[in-house]
CSV table of C-alpha atoms in Angstrom, one decimal:
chain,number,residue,atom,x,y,z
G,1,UNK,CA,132.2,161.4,102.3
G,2,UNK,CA,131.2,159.4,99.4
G,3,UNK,CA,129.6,156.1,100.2
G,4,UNK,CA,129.1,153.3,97.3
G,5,UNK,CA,126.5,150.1,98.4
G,6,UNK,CA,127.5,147.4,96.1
G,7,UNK,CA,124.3,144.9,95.6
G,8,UNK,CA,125.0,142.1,93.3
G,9,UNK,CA,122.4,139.8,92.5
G,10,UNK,CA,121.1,136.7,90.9
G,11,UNK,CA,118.0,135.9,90.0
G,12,UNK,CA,117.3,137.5,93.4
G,13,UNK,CA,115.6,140.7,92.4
G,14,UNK,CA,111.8,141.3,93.9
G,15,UNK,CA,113.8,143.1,96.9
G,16,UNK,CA,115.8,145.2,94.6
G,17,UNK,CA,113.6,148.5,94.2
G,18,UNK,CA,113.0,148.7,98.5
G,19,UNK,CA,116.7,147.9,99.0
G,20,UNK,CA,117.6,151.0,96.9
G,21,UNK,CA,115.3,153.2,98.2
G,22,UNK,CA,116.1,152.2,101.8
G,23,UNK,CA,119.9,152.7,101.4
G,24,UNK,CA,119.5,156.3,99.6
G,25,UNK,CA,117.2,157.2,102.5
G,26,UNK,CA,120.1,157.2,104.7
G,27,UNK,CA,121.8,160.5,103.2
G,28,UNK,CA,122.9,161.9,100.7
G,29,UNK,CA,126.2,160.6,100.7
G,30,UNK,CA,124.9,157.1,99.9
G,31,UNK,CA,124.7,155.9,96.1
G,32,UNK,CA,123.9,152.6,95.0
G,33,UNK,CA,125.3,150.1,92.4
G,34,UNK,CA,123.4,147.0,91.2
G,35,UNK,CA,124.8,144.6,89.2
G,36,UNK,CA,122.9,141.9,87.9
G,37,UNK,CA,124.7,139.1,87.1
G,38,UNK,CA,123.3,137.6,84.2
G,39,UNK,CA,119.7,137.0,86.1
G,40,UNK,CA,117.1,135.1,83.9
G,41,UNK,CA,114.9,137.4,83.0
G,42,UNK,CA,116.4,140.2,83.7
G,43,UNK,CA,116.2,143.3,86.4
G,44,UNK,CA,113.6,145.8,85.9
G,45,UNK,CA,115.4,148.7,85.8
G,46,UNK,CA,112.5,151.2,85.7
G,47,UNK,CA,112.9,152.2,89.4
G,48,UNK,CA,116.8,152.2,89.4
G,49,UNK,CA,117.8,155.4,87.1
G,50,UNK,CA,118.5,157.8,89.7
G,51,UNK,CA,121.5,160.3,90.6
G,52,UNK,CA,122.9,158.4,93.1
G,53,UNK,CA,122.1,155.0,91.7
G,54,UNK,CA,123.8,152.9,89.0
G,55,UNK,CA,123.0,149.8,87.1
G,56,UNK,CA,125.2,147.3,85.8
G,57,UNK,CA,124.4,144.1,83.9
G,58,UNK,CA,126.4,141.2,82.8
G,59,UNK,CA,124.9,139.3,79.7
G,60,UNK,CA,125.8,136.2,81.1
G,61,UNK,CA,126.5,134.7,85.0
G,62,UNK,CA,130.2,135.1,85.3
G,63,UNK,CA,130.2,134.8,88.9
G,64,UNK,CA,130.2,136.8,91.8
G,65,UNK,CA,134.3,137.3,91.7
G,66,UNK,CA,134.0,139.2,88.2
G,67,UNK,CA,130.9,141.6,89.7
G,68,UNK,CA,133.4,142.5,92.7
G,69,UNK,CA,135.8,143.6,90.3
G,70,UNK,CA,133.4,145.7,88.7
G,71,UNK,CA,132.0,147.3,91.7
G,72,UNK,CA,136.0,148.1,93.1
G,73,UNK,CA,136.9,149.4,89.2
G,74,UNK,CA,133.7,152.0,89.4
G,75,UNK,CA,134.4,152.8,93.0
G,76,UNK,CA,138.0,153.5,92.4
G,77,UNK,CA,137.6,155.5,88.9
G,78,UNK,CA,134.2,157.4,90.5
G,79,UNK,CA,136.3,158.5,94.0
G,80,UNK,CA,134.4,156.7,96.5
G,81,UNK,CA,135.3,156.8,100.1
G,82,UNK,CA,133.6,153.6,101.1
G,83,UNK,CA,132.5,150.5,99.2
G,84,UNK,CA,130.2,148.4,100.9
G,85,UNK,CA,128.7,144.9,100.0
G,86,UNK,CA,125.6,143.6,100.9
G,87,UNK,CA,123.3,140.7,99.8
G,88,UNK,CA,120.1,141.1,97.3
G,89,UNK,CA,117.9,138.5,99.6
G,90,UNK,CA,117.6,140.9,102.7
G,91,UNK,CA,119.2,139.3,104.8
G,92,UNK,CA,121.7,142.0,105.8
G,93,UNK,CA,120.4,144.3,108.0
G,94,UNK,CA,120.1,148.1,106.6
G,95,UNK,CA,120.3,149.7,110.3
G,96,UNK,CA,123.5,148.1,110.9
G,97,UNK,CA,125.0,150.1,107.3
G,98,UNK,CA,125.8,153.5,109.7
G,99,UNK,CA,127.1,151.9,112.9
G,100,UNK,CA,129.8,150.0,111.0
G,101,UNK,CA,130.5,152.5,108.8
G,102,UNK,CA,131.1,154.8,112.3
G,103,UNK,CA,133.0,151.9,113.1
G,104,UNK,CA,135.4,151.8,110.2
G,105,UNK,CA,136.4,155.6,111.1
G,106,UNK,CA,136.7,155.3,114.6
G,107,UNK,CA,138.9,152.3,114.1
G,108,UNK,CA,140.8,153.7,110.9
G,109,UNK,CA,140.1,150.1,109.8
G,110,UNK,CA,140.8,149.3,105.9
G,111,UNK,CA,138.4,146.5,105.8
G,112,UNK,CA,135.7,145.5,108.0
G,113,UNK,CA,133.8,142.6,108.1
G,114,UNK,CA,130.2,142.0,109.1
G,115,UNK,CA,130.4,138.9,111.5
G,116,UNK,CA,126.8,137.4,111.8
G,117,UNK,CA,126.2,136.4,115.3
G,118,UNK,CA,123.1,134.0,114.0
G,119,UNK,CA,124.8,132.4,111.0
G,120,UNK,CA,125.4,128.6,112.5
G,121,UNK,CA,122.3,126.8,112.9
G,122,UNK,CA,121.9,123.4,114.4
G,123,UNK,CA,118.7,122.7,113.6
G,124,UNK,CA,119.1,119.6,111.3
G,125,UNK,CA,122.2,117.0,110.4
G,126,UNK,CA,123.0,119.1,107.0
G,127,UNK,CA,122.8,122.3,108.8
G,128,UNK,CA,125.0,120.5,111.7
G,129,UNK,CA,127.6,119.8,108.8
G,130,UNK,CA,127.5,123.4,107.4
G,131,UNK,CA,128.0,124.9,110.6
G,132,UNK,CA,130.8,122.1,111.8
G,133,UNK,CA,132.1,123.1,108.2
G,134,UNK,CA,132.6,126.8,108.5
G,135,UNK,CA,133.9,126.5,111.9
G,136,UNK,CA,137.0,124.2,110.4
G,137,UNK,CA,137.5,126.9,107.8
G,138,UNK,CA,137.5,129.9,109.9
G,139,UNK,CA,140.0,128.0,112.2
G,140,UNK,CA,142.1,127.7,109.1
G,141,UNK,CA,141.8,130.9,107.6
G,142,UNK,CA,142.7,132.0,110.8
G,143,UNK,CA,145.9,130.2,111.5
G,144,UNK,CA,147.0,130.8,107.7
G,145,UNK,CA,146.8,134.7,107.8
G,146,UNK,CA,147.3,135.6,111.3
G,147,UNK,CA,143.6,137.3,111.5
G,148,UNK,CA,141.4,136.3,114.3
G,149,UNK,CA,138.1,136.7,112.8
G,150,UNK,CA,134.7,134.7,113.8
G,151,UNK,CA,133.7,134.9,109.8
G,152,UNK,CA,135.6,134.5,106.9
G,153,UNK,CA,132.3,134.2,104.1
G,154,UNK,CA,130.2,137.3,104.9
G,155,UNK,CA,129.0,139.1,102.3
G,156,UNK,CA,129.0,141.8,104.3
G,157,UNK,CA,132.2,143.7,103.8
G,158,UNK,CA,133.3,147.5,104.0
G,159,UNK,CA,136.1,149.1,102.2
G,160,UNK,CA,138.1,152.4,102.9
G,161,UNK,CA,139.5,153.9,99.7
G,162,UNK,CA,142.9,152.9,100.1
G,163,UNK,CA,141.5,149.2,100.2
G,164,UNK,CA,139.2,149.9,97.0
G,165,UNK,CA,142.9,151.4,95.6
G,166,UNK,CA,144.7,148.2,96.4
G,167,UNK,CA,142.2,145.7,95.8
G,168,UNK,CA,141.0,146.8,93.0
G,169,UNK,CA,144.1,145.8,91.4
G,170,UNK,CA,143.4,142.1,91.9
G,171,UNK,CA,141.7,139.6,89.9
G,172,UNK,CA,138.5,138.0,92.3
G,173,UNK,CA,136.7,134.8,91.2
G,174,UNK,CA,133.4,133.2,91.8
G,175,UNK,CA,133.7,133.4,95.7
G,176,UNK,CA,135.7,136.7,96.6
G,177,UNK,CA,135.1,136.9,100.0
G,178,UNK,CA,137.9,134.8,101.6
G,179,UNK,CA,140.5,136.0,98.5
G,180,UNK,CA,140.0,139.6,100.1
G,181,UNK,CA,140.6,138.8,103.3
G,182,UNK,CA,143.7,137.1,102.0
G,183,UNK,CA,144.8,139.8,99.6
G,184,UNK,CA,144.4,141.9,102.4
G,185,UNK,CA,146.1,140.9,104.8
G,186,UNK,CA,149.1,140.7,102.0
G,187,UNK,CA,148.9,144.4,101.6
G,188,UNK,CA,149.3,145.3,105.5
G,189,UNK,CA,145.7,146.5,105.1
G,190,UNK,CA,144.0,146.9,108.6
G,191,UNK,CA,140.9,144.1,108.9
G,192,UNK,CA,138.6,144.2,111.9
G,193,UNK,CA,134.8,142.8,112.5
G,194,UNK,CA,131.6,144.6,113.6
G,195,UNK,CA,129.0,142.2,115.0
G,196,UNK,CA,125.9,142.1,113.1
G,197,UNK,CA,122.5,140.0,113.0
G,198,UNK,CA,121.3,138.4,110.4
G,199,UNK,CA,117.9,138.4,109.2
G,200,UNK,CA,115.7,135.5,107.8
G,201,UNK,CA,115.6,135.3,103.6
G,202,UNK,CA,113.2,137.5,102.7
G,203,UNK,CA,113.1,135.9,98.9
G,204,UNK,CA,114.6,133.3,97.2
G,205,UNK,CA,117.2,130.7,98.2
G,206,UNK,CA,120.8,130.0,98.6
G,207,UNK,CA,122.2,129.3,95.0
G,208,UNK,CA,125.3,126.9,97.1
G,209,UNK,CA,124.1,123.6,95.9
G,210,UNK,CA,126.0,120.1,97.8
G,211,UNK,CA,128.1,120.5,94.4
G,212,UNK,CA,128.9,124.0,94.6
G,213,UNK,CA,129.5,123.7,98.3
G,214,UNK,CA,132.5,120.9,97.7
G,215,UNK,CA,133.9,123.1,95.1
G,216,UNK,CA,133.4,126.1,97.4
G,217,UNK,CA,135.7,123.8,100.4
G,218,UNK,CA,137.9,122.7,97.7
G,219,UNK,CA,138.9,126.7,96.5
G,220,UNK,CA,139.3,127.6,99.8
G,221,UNK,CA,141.8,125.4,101.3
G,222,UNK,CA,144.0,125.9,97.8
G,223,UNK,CA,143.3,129.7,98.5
G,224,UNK,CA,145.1,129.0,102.0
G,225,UNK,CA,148.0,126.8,100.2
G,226,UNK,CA,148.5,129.8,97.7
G,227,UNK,CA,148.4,132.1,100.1
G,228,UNK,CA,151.0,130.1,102.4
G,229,UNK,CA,153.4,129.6,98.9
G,230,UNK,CA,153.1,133.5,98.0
G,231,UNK,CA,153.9,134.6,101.9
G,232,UNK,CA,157.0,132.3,101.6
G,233,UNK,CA,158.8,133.6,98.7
């Protein structure tokens, strides 16, 4: 089996090298693909120029959609098994990477979704908001696609080859995760969830600005219309 652990990234880089190292550490059948997406300076690469490990970067910030493409393109042309996403800012847990990848094949799941058990926090009124927020659009997401998943914006998603086959063959933009889901469930792809926990940021901070988040809620619910119009005719 032939495993492919997308990182993309963003200015997010000083956890880069351990990341890496920590994923290849897991077996043999683990490889790694980084794609910087047009961080300011740029990724050292010194430390990522190994067999299993491959380095990608955009000359400009295209977005997070257009780096999913490009991960599914190379996984698809290079044969992988499984493509799995996780985050550049450690907050994905590495020890979780072989129990839900168990969990895909025991399933026989197409795409799995790592649900974080810790992800709503209450601790202050914008955080109240964000959490009230995601709860709306997972109810929605929901109802649209028939799914009845806890998260629909993890970045932590695993896919089986025939997903990487179909998928690949789609056009993602700057926040991929919900137009996945969607495209999957379009395909009669099998989605499930495998419970994870999320760790504090390690580095950095979330690049989802008050602007960004509006534009993020406004995408999504025209994602859900689209979706709705296409399933109709």
């Amino acid at each position: 089996m032939k495993i492919l652990v997308f990182i993309p990234t963003f200015n997010d880089r000083l956890l880069i090298p351990s990341l890496v190292k920590s994923v290849l550490a897991l077996g043999d059948e683990f490889h790694t693909l980084v794609i910087d997406d047009g961080s300011d300076p740029a990724l050292e690469t010194d430390g990522l120029s190994g067999p299993r490990e491959k380095y990608f970067r955009c000359p400009y910030n295209v977005g997070l959609g257009v780096a999913t493409n490009i991960a599914l393109d190379y996984a698809h042309q290079a044969q992988f098994d499984i493509l799995l996403r996780i985050d550049a800012d450690g907050q994905h847990p590495l020890d979780c990477l072989l129990p839900i990848i168990e969990a895909m094949v025991v399933r026989d799941t197409d795409v799995l979704v790592g649900v974080r058990s810790n992800s709503l926090s209450f601790g202050s009124s914008k955080a109240a908001a964000a959490a009230a927020l995601k709860r709306h659009m997972n109810a929605t997401a929901n109802w649209v696609s028939g799914l009845q998943l806890d998260e629909w914006h993890s970045g932590l998603i695993v896919l089986s080859r025939a997903a990487i086959k179909n998928l690949c063959l789609q056009k993602y933009e700057r926040y991929p995760e919900v137009e996945i889901l969607l495209r999957a469930v379009q395909l009669d792809l099998k989605v499930d969830q495998f419970p994870i926990t999320q760790n504090q940021r390690k580095h950095g901070m979330s690049t989802i600005t008050l602007r960004g988040g509006i534009h993020l809620c406004l995408r999504f619910h025209m994602l859900m219309l689209r979706h709705l119009i296409e399933r109709r005719t």
